[in-house]
mmCIF file of N, CA and C in Angstrom:
data_model
loop_
_atom_site.group_PDB
_atom_site.id
_atom_site.type_symbol
_atom_site.label_atom_id
_atom_site.label_comp_id
_atom_site.label_asym_id
_atom_site.label_seq_id
_atom_site.Cartn_x
_atom_site.Cartn_y
_atom_site.Cartn_z
ATOM 1 N N MET L 1 85.981 117.723 104.676
ATOM 2 C CA MET L 1 86.349 118.010 105.922
ATOM 3 C C MET L 1 87.874 117.211 106.526
ATOM 4 N N ASN L 2 88.766 117.962 107.082
ATOM 5 C CA ASN L 2 89.821 117.530 107.101
ATOM 6 C C ASN L 2 90.109 118.489 109.011
ATOM 7 N N PRO L 3 90.554 117.223 109.932
ATOM 8 C CA PRO L 3 90.954 117.944 111.317
ATOM 9 C C PRO L 3 92.260 118.684 110.941
ATOM 10 N N TYR L 4 92.270 119.833 111.692
ATOM 11 C CA TYR L 4 93.452 121.038 110.937
ATOM 12 C C TYR L 4 94.290 121.202 112.233
ATOM 13 N N PHE L 5 95.476 120.496 112.907
ATOM 14 C CA PHE L 5 95.811 120.555 113.653
ATOM 15 C C PHE L 5 97.002 122.111 113.841
ATOM 16 N N MET L 6 96.990 122.758 114.991
ATOM 17 C CA MET L 6 97.734 124.257 115.168
ATOM 18 C C MET L 6 99.051 123.804 115.827
ATOM 19 N N PHE L 7 99.726 124.567 116.122
ATOM 20 C CA PHE L 7 100.929 124.593 116.970
ATOM 21 C C PHE L 7 101.473 125.732 116.870
ATOM 22 N N ASN L 8 102.397 126.342 118.002
ATOM 23 C CA ASN L 8 102.735 127.033 118.680
ATOM 24 C C ASN L 8 104.403 127.114 118.305
ATOM 25 N N GLY L 9 104.886 126.713 117.376
ATOM 26 C CA GLY L 9 106.236 127.002 116.545
ATOM 27 C C GLY L 9 106.969 125.827 116.159
ATOM 28 N N ASN L 10 106.064 124.656 116.631
ATOM 29 C CA ASN L 10 106.852 123.119 116.294
ATOM 30 C C ASN L 10 106.085 122.015 115.691
ATOM 31 N N GLY L 11 105.172 123.073 114.442
ATOM 32 C CA GLY L 11 104.562 122.428 113.543
ATOM 33 C C GLY L 11 105.449 121.248 112.500
ATOM 34 N N ILE L 12 106.440 122.161 112.115
ATOM 35 C CA ILE L 12 107.615 121.235 111.326
ATOM 36 C C ILE L 12 107.905 119.795 112.003
ATOM 37 N N GLU L 13 108.046 120.274 113.358
ATOM 38 C CA GLU L 13 108.647 118.518 114.100
ATOM 39 C C GLU L 13 107.579 117.848 114.348
ATOM 40 N N ALA L 14 106.498 118.774 113.915
ATOM 41 C CA ALA L 14 105.202 117.654 114.479
ATOM 42 C C ALA L 14 104.721 116.561 112.986
ATOM 43 N N VAL L 15 105.005 117.579 111.879
ATOM 44 C CA VAL L 15 104.998 116.509 110.514
ATOM 45 C C VAL L 15 105.566 115.472 110.402
ATOM 46 N N GLU L 16 107.367 115.836 110.963
ATOM 47 C CA GLU L 16 108.358 114.762 110.868
ATOM 48 C C GLU L 16 107.595 113.558 111.706
ATOM 49 N N PHE L 17 107.511 114.080 112.934
ATOM 50 C CA PHE L 17 106.744 112.845 114.030
ATOM 51 C C PHE L 17 105.789 111.990 113.421
ATOM 52 N N TYR L 18 104.901 112.864 112.880
ATOM 53 C CA TYR L 18 103.397 111.907 112.281
ATOM 54 C C TYR L 18 104.048 111.358 111.124
ATOM 55 N N LYS L 19 105.010 112.063 110.452
ATOM 56 C CA LYS L 19 105.306 111.099 109.175
ATOM 57 C C LYS L 19 106.142 110.066 109.539
ATOM 58 N N ASP L 20 106.776 109.856 110.649
ATOM 59 C CA ASP L 20 107.371 108.491 110.923
ATOM 60 C C ASP L 20 106.690 107.622 111.976
ATOM 61 N N VAL L 21 105.452 108.054 112.860
ATOM 62 C CA VAL L 21 104.499 107.488 113.428
ATOM 63 C C VAL L 21 103.887 106.467 112.563
ATOM 64 N N PHE L 22 103.238 107.413 111.604
ATOM 65 C CA PHE L 22 102.091 106.863 110.782
ATOM 66 C C PHE L 22 102.325 106.164 109.525
ATOM 67 N N ASP L 23 103.880 106.639 108.799
ATOM 68 C CA ASP L 23 104.106 106.505 107.533
ATOM 69 C C ASP L 23 103.505 107.273 106.839
ATOM 70 N N ALA L 24 103.128 108.533 107.301
ATOM 71 C CA ALA L 24 101.870 109.290 106.559
ATOM 72 C C ALA L 24 102.599 110.070 105.318
ATOM 73 N N GLU L 25 102.078 110.230 104.140
ATOM 74 C CA GLU L 25 102.661 110.881 102.943
ATOM 75 C C GLU L 25 102.404 112.202 103.232
ATOM 76 N N VAL L 26 103.842 112.759 102.716
ATOM 77 C CA VAL L 26 103.433 114.576 103.200
ATOM 78 C C VAL L 26 102.949 115.171 101.468
ATOM 79 N N VAL L 27 101.717 115.558 101.677
ATOM 80 C CA VAL L 27 100.772 115.981 100.331
ATOM 81 C C VAL L 27 101.818 117.065 100.055
ATOM 82 N N GLU L 28 101.788 117.983 101.019
ATOM 83 C CA GLU L 28 101.849 119.565 100.933
ATOM 84 C C GLU L 28 102.809 119.887 102.178
ATOM 85 N N PHE L 29 103.558 120.553 101.478
ATOM 86 C CA PHE L 29 104.498 121.014 102.801
ATOM 87 C C PHE L 29 104.837 122.909 102.548
ATOM 88 N N LYS L 30 104.410 123.625 103.020
ATOM 89 C CA LYS L 30 105.052 125.172 103.138
ATOM 90 C C LYS L 30 105.203 125.619 104.388
ATOM 91 N N THR L 31 106.595 126.382 104.100
ATOM 92 C CA THR L 31 106.848 127.257 105.254
ATOM 93 C C THR L 31 106.230 128.662 105.435
ATOM 94 N N TYR L 32 106.433 129.480 106.389
ATOM 95 C CA TYR L 32 105.826 131.109 106.350
ATOM 96 C C TYR L 32 106.931 131.913 105.511
ATOM 97 N N ALA L 33 108.155 131.210 105.056
ATOM 98 C CA ALA L 33 108.969 132.226 104.199
ATOM 99 C C ALA L 33 108.437 131.882 102.763
ATOM 100 N N GLU L 34 107.587 130.950 102.594
ATOM 101 C CA GLU L 34 106.872 131.449 101.251
ATOM 102 C C GLU L 34 105.925 132.280 100.974
ATOM 103 N N LEU L 35 105.626 133.275 101.898
ATOM 104 C CA LEU L 35 104.320 134.897 102.293
ATOM 105 C C LEU L 35 105.212 135.534 101.353
ATOM 106 N N PRO L 36 104.314 136.397 100.840
ATOM 107 C CA PRO L 36 104.914 137.231 99.905
ATOM 108 C C PRO L 36 105.447 138.413 101.167
ATOM 109 N N ASP L 37 105.276 138.641 102.195
ATOM 110 C CA ASP L 37 106.181 139.271 103.140
ATOM 111 C C ASP L 37 106.715 138.491 104.647
ATOM 112 N N ALA L 38 107.370 137.396 103.901
ATOM 113 C CA ALA L 38 108.495 136.508 104.690
ATOM 114 C C ALA L 38 109.427 137.315 105.183
ATOM 115 N N LYS L 39 110.081 137.120 106.477
ATOM 116 C CA LYS L 39 111.005 137.932 107.475
ATOM 117 C C LYS L 39 111.813 136.498 107.965
ATOM 118 N N GLU L 40 113.071 136.953 108.137
ATOM 119 C CA GLU L 40 113.786 136.288 108.502
ATOM 120 C C GLU L 40 113.692 134.999 110.049
ATOM 121 N N GLY L 41 113.643 134.352 109.364
ATOM 122 C CA GLY L 41 113.409 133.049 110.716
ATOM 123 C C GLY L 41 111.999 132.142 109.982
ATOM 124 N N ASP L 42 111.332 133.062 109.200
ATOM 125 C CA ASP L 42 110.165 131.877 108.997
ATOM 126 C C ASP L 42 110.208 130.865 108.080
ATOM 127 N N GLU L 43 111.485 130.639 107.693
ATOM 128 C CA GLU L 43 111.941 128.974 107.145
ATOM 129 C C GLU L 43 111.415 127.924 108.261
ATOM 130 N N SER L 44 111.609 128.402 109.753
ATOM 131 C CA SER L 44 111.265 127.559 110.842
ATOM 132 C C SER L 44 109.783 127.313 110.807
ATOM 133 N N LEU L 45 108.777 127.974 110.320
ATOM 134 C CA LEU L 45 107.524 127.830 110.877
ATOM 135 C C LEU L 45 106.462 127.544 110.061
ATOM 136 N N LEU L 46 106.091 126.355 110.357
ATOM 137 C CA LEU L 46 104.807 125.679 109.437
ATOM 138 C C LEU L 46 103.818 126.590 108.715
ATOM 139 N N LEU L 47 103.635 126.605 107.542
ATOM 140 C CA LEU L 47 102.597 127.700 107.072
ATOM 141 C C LEU L 47 101.252 126.729 106.940
ATOM 142 N N HIS L 48 101.747 125.613 106.454
ATOM 143 C CA HIS L 48 100.784 124.655 106.005
ATOM 144 C C HIS L 48 101.424 123.255 105.698
ATOM 145 N N ALA L 49 100.400 121.941 106.068
ATOM 146 C CA ALA L 49 101.333 120.830 105.606
ATOM 147 C C ALA L 49 99.808 120.159 105.666
ATOM 148 N N ASN L 50 99.834 119.004 104.592
ATOM 149 C CA ASN L 50 98.999 118.223 104.500
ATOM 150 C C ASN L 50 99.295 116.611 104.129
ATOM 151 N N LEU L 51 99.081 115.892 105.319
ATOM 152 C CA LEU L 51 99.486 114.713 105.542
ATOM 153 C C LEU L 51 98.345 113.807 105.236
ATOM 154 N N THR L 52 98.713 112.547 104.767
ATOM 155 C CA THR L 52 97.543 111.305 104.259
ATOM 156 C C THR L 52 98.071 110.414 105.178
ATOM 157 N N ILE L 53 97.024 109.845 106.033
ATOM 158 C CA ILE L 53 97.534 108.544 107.340
ATOM 159 C C ILE L 53 96.818 107.546 107.001
ATOM 160 N N ALA L 54 97.026 106.613 106.670
ATOM 161 C CA ALA L 54 95.972 105.498 106.606
ATOM 162 C C ALA L 54 94.687 105.707 105.478
ATOM 163 N N GLY L 55 94.989 106.645 104.676
ATOM 164 C CA GLY L 55 93.827 107.210 103.639
ATOM 165 C C GLY L 55 93.346 108.237 103.694
ATOM 166 N N ASN L 56 93.392 108.829 105.224
ATOM 167 C CA ASN L 56 92.795 109.993 105.308
ATOM 168 C C ASN L 56 93.751 111.184 105.526
ATOM 169 N N ASP L 57 93.325 112.664 105.382
ATOM 170 C CA ASP L 57 93.853 113.616 105.053
ATOM 171 C C ASP L 57 93.991 114.702 106.463
ATOM 172 N N ILE L 58 95.001 115.030 107.093
ATOM 173 C CA ILE L 58 95.214 116.054 108.538
ATOM 174 C C ILE L 58 95.822 117.190 107.462
ATOM 175 N N MET L 59 95.373 118.610 108.232
ATOM 176 C CA MET L 59 96.313 119.339 107.762
ATOM 177 C C MET L 59 97.233 120.034 109.221
ATOM 178 N N LEU L 60 98.134 120.678 108.698
ATOM 179 C CA LEU L 60 98.781 120.926 110.179
ATOM 180 C C LEU L 60 99.544 122.689 109.871
ATOM 181 N N SER L 61 99.519 123.186 110.966
ATOM 182 C CA SER L 61 100.231 124.786 110.650
ATOM 183 C C SER L 61 100.683 125.205 112.202
ATOM 184 N N ASP L 62 101.631 126.047 111.937
ATOM 185 C CA ASP L 62 101.965 126.719 113.048
ATOM 186 C C ASP L 62 100.864 128.143 113.429
ATOM 187 N N THR L 63 100.828 128.122 114.273
ATOM 188 C CA THR L 63 99.801 129.532 114.412
ATOM 189 C C THR L 63 100.601 131.066 114.082
ATOM 190 N N ASP L 64 100.016 132.269 114.082
ATOM 191 C CA ASP L 64 100.922 133.024 113.489
ATOM 192 C C ASP L 64 101.626 133.949 114.984
ATOM 193 N N GLN L 65 102.383 133.960 115.339
ATOM 194 C CA GLN L 65 102.682 134.376 116.840
ATOM 195 C C GLN L 65 102.185 135.353 117.887
ATOM 196 N N GLU L 66 101.583 136.030 116.621
ATOM 197 C CA GLU L 66 101.092 137.127 117.776
ATOM 198 C C GLU L 66 99.506 136.499 118.533
ATOM 199 N N ASN L 67 99.293 135.495 117.798
ATOM 200 C CA ASN L 67 97.972 134.834 118.661
ATOM 201 C C ASN L 67 98.055 133.179 118.986
ATOM 202 N N PRO L 68 98.951 133.040 119.763
ATOM 203 C CA PRO L 68 99.387 131.406 120.470
ATOM 204 C C PRO L 68 97.663 130.995 120.448
ATOM 205 N N ILE L 69 98.044 129.636 120.242
ATOM 206 C CA ILE L 69 96.996 128.784 120.466
ATOM 207 C C ILE L 69 97.210 127.804 121.756
ATOM 208 N N GLU L 70 96.234 128.073 122.376
ATOM 209 C CA GLU L 70 96.300 127.171 123.718
ATOM 210 C C GLU L 70 96.068 125.694 123.808
ATOM 211 N N VAL L 71 97.339 124.969 124.282
ATOM 212 C CA VAL L 71 96.919 123.462 123.928
ATOM 213 C C VAL L 71 95.862 122.817 124.234
ATOM 214 N N GLY L 72 94.814 121.949 123.725
ATOM 215 C CA GLY L 72 93.772 121.684 124.254
ATOM 216 C C GLY L 72 93.016 121.816 123.448
ATOM 217 N N THR L 73 93.219 123.077 122.541
ATOM 218 C CA THR L 73 91.805 123.865 121.654
ATOM 219 C C THR L 73 92.721 124.176 120.485
ATOM 220 N N ASN L 74 93.995 123.221 120.158
ATOM 221 C CA ASN L 74 94.308 123.345 118.611
ATOM 222 C C ASN L 74 93.960 122.481 117.837
ATOM 223 N N VAL L 75 92.783 122.340 117.584
ATOM 224 C CA VAL L 75 92.574 121.184 116.746
ATOM 225 C C VAL L 75 91.015 121.952 116.243
ATOM 226 N N SER L 76 91.072 122.610 114.722
ATOM 227 C CA SER L 76 90.081 123.037 114.080
ATOM 228 C C SER L 76 89.276 122.018 113.116
ATOM 229 N N VAL L 77 88.290 122.087 112.472
ATOM 230 C CA VAL L 77 87.888 121.483 111.529
ATOM 231 C C VAL L 77 88.203 122.504 109.896
ATOM 232 N N ALA L 78 88.839 121.748 108.911
ATOM 233 C CA ALA L 78 88.684 122.657 107.843
ATOM 234 C C ALA L 78 87.771 122.022 106.524
ATOM 235 N N VAL L 79 87.113 123.113 106.283
ATOM 236 C CA VAL L 79 86.064 122.717 104.964
ATOM 237 C C VAL L 79 86.243 123.903 103.853
ATOM 238 N N VAL L 80 86.909 122.721 103.030
ATOM 239 C CA VAL L 80 87.162 123.799 101.188
ATOM 240 C C VAL L 80 86.116 123.539 100.431
ATOM 241 N N THR L 81 85.523 124.151 100.090
ATOM 242 C CA THR L 81 84.653 124.374 98.634
ATOM 243 C C THR L 81 85.092 124.801 97.901
ATOM 244 N N ASP L 82 84.268 125.192 96.103
ATOM 245 C CA ASP L 82 84.713 125.211 95.390
ATOM 246 C C ASP L 82 84.113 126.421 95.000
ATOM 247 N N ASP L 83 83.283 126.957 95.641
ATOM 248 C CA ASP L 83 82.419 128.129 95.687
ATOM 249 C C ASP L 83 82.421 129.140 96.742
ATOM 250 N N ALA L 84 82.755 130.246 96.420
ATOM 251 C CA ALA L 84 82.881 131.282 97.048
ATOM 252 C C ALA L 84 81.267 131.755 97.744
ATOM 253 N N ASP L 85 80.662 131.606 97.432
ATOM 254 C CA ASP L 85 79.013 131.770 97.581
ATOM 255 C C ASP L 85 78.491 130.681 98.811
ATOM 256 N N GLN L 86 78.716 129.591 98.645
ATOM 257 C CA GLN L 86 79.074 128.623 99.480
ATOM 258 C C GLN L 86 79.837 128.539 100.780
ATOM 259 N N THR L 87 81.011 128.628 100.986
ATOM 260 C CA THR L 87 81.794 129.335 101.653
ATOM 261 C C THR L 87 80.993 130.400 102.677
ATOM 262 N N SER L 88 80.774 131.707 102.344
ATOM 263 C CA SER L 88 80.116 132.678 102.783
ATOM 264 C C SER L 88 78.957 132.325 103.596
ATOM 265 N N ASP L 89 78.245 131.690 102.857
ATOM 266 C CA ASP L 89 76.949 131.175 103.448
ATOM 267 C C ASP L 89 77.025 130.449 104.726
ATOM 268 N N MET L 90 77.962 129.150 104.254
ATOM 269 C CA MET L 90 78.241 128.409 105.617
ATOM 270 C C MET L 90 78.465 129.206 106.826
ATOM 271 N N TYR L 91 79.845 130.384 106.320
ATOM 272 C CA TYR L 91 80.445 131.159 107.539
ATOM 273 C C TYR L 91 79.220 132.052 107.948
ATOM 274 N N ARG L 92 78.080 132.972 107.446
ATOM 275 C CA ARG L 92 77.275 133.381 107.865
ATOM 276 C C ARG L 92 76.126 132.904 108.763
ATOM 277 N N LYS L 93 75.753 131.231 108.577
ATOM 278 C CA LYS L 93 74.940 130.803 109.417
ATOM 279 C C LYS L 93 75.640 130.529 110.342
ATOM 280 N N ILE L 94 76.900 130.174 110.506
ATOM 281 C CA ILE L 94 77.591 129.958 111.955
ATOM 282 C C ILE L 94 77.184 131.078 112.987
ATOM 283 N N ARG L 95 77.587 132.032 112.173
ATOM 284 C CA ARG L 95 77.680 133.528 112.943
ATOM 285 C C ARG L 95 76.309 133.989 113.605
ATOM 286 N N GLU L 96 75.473 133.893 112.563
ATOM 287 C CA GLU L 96 73.851 134.210 112.602
ATOM 288 C C GLU L 96 73.446 133.342 114.047
ATOM 289 N N ASN L 97 73.926 131.984 114.390
ATOM 290 C CA ASN L 97 73.304 131.001 115.577
ATOM 291 C C ASN L 97 74.387 130.936 116.433
ATOM 292 N N ASP L 98 74.588 131.837 117.375
ATOM 293 C CA ASP L 98 75.374 132.409 118.229
ATOM 294 C C ASP L 98 76.993 131.786 117.898
ATOM 295 N N GLY L 99 77.194 131.999 116.765
ATOM 296 C CA GLY L 99 78.750 131.686 116.553
ATOM 297 C C GLY L 99 79.258 132.781 117.118
ATOM 298 N N GLU L 100 81.069 132.647 117.146
ATOM 299 C CA GLU L 100 82.250 133.781 117.175
ATOM 300 C C GLU L 100 82.923 133.730 116.126
ATOM 301 N N GLU L 101 82.679 134.868 115.541
ATOM 302 C CA GLU L 101 83.952 135.350 114.437
ATOM 303 C C GLU L 101 85.684 135.269 115.111
ATOM 304 N N VAL L 102 86.077 134.307 114.560
ATOM 305 C CA VAL L 102 87.864 134.269 114.941
ATOM 306 C C VAL L 102 88.679 135.096 113.912
ATOM 307 N N MET L 103 88.621 135.011 112.525
ATOM 308 C CA MET L 103 89.184 135.718 111.479
ATOM 309 C C MET L 103 87.878 136.080 110.507
ATOM 310 N N PRO L 104 87.601 137.214 110.161
ATOM 311 C CA PRO L 104 86.626 137.529 109.407
ATOM 312 C C PRO L 104 86.883 136.884 107.833
ATOM 313 N N LEU L 105 86.084 136.273 107.007
ATOM 314 C CA LEU L 105 85.803 136.032 106.052
ATOM 315 C C LEU L 105 86.811 137.241 104.919
ATOM 316 N N HIS L 106 87.996 136.636 103.958
ATOM 317 C CA HIS L 106 88.312 137.467 103.158
ATOM 318 C C HIS L 106 88.869 136.748 102.282
ATOM 319 N N GLU L 107 89.824 137.844 101.369
ATOM 320 C CA GLU L 107 90.417 136.907 100.337
ATOM 321 C C GLU L 107 92.000 136.815 100.651
ATOM 322 N N THR L 108 92.795 135.633 100.380
ATOM 323 C CA THR L 108 94.130 135.418 100.743
ATOM 324 C C THR L 108 94.685 135.168 99.689
ATOM 325 N N PHE L 109 96.080 135.035 99.846
ATOM 326 C CA PHE L 109 96.975 134.457 98.635
ATOM 327 C C PHE L 109 96.277 133.020 98.189
ATOM 328 N N PHE L 110 95.952 132.146 99.126
ATOM 329 C CA PHE L 110 95.645 131.066 98.698
ATOM 330 C C PHE L 110 94.578 130.565 98.354
ATOM 331 N N SER L 111 93.008 131.723 98.836
ATOM 332 C CA SER L 111 91.737 131.522 98.360
ATOM 333 C C SER L 111 91.197 132.659 98.313
ATOM 334 N N PRO L 112 89.535 132.661 97.701
ATOM 335 C CA PRO L 112 89.205 133.832 97.298
ATOM 336 C C PRO L 112 88.167 134.025 98.822
ATOM 337 N N ALA L 113 88.331 133.144 99.269
ATOM 338 C CA ALA L 113 87.279 133.431 100.381
ATOM 339 C C ALA L 113 87.596 132.505 101.547
ATOM 340 N N TYR L 114 88.492 132.876 102.951
ATOM 341 C CA TYR L 114 88.900 132.318 103.944
ATOM 342 C C TYR L 114 88.738 132.792 105.153
ATOM 343 N N GLY L 115 88.100 132.169 105.892
ATOM 344 C CA GLY L 115 88.004 132.964 107.527
ATOM 345 C C GLY L 115 87.549 131.751 108.244
ATOM 346 N N LYS L 116 87.763 132.030 109.690
ATOM 347 C CA LYS L 116 87.512 131.114 110.852
ATOM 348 C C LYS L 116 86.535 131.793 112.000
ATOM 349 N N VAL L 117 85.509 130.761 112.039
ATOM 350 C CA VAL L 117 84.534 130.792 113.137
ATOM 351 C C VAL L 117 84.144 129.636 114.002
ATOM 352 N N LYS L 118 83.899 130.049 114.989
ATOM 353 C CA LYS L 118 83.478 128.931 116.341
ATOM 354 C C LYS L 118 82.267 129.128 116.165
ATOM 355 N N ASP L 119 81.662 127.724 116.189
ATOM 356 C CA ASP L 119 79.997 127.735 116.509
ATOM 357 C C ASP L 119 79.691 127.840 118.039
ATOM 358 N N LYS L 120 78.263 127.424 118.164
ATOM 359 C CA LYS L 120 77.955 127.939 119.538
ATOM 360 C C LYS L 120 78.309 126.662 120.289
ATOM 361 N N PHE L 121 78.554 125.176 119.742
ATOM 362 C CA PHE L 121 79.388 124.545 120.239
ATOM 363 C C PHE L 121 80.643 124.440 120.968
ATOM 364 N N GLY L 122 81.391 125.498 120.418
ATOM 365 C CA GLY L 122 82.982 125.713 120.864
ATOM 366 C C GLY L 122 84.041 124.768 119.691
ATOM 367 N N ILE L 123 83.186 124.730 118.941
ATOM 368 C CA ILE L 123 84.073 124.266 117.399
ATOM 369 C C ILE L 123 84.417 125.341 116.636
ATOM 370 N N GLU L 124 85.633 125.199 116.439
ATOM 371 C CA GLU L 124 86.135 126.262 115.555
ATOM 372 C C GLU L 124 86.556 125.666 114.062
ATOM 373 N N TRP L 125 85.937 126.542 112.993
ATOM 374 C CA TRP L 125 85.665 125.713 111.256
ATOM 375 C C TRP L 125 86.613 126.879 111.276
ATOM 376 N N GLN L 126 87.687 126.282 110.102
ATOM 377 C CA GLN L 126 88.020 126.799 109.154
ATOM 378 C C GLN L 126 87.219 126.858 107.701
ATOM 379 N N LEU L 127 86.782 127.618 107.160
ATOM 380 C CA LEU L 127 86.132 127.723 105.898
ATOM 381 C C LEU L 127 86.719 128.469 104.417
ATOM 382 N N ALA L 128 86.792 128.047 103.482
ATOM 383 C CA ALA L 128 87.686 128.409 102.415
ATOM 384 C C ALA L 128 87.153 127.764 101.223
ATOM 385 N N THR L 129 87.192 128.814 100.185
ATOM 386 C CA THR L 129 87.113 128.398 99.018
ATOM 387 C C THR L 129 88.552 127.993 98.357
ATOM 388 N N ALA L 130 88.524 127.007 97.086
ATOM 389 C CA ALA L 130 89.670 126.675 96.955
ATOM 390 C C ALA L 130 89.806 127.309 95.735
ATOM 391 N N LYS L 131 91.501 127.760 95.272
ATOM 392 C CA LYS L 131 91.941 129.211 94.328
ATOM 393 C C LYS L 131 91.892 128.242 93.077
ATOM 394 N N ASN L 132 91.102 128.615 92.119
ATOM 395 C CA ASN L 132 91.403 128.162 90.677
ATOM 396 C C ASN L 132 92.642 128.281 90.320
ATOM 397 N N LYS L 133 93.276 126.919 89.648
ATOM 398 C CA LYS L 133 94.310 126.865 89.149
ATOM 399 C C LYS L 133 94.563 127.618 87.852
#
C-alpha cells in the first residue's frame, strides 16, 4: 500500500519539492502529455510519479481538471495487486459495505482493472491490477 497525493495542477512542483526536501529518488515520472489523447499544455500536468523517501514509496498525480480535489482530501491509498479478480473483489466488498463509488472499476491503458472507491470511514482507495509487461 502506498499513500497517493493528489494535486490541482502543481504536481510537478510537488515532485521537485519532495525530491529536494527528502532527497527522494524519482522512480517513475509521467506527464499527461504521455496519454494517447494528449492536448497542448498536458506536459505541465503530472500524470503519475513514484518517489522513494527513506525506503518508503509515495505516489503523486495531478487530478483531471474536470474533477478538482479539495485541499485536505487530496490523499488516498493505492493498492496494486497482480490479480484482476482480487482487485475486483476488494472493490466490490468496499462498495457493498456502505462504500461510495468514485470511479468505476474499468480497464485503462496502465491496468486491466482500475477504480476508486471511498469506504464507509471516508477513506478513498485506488485499487489497481498491475499490467503484465
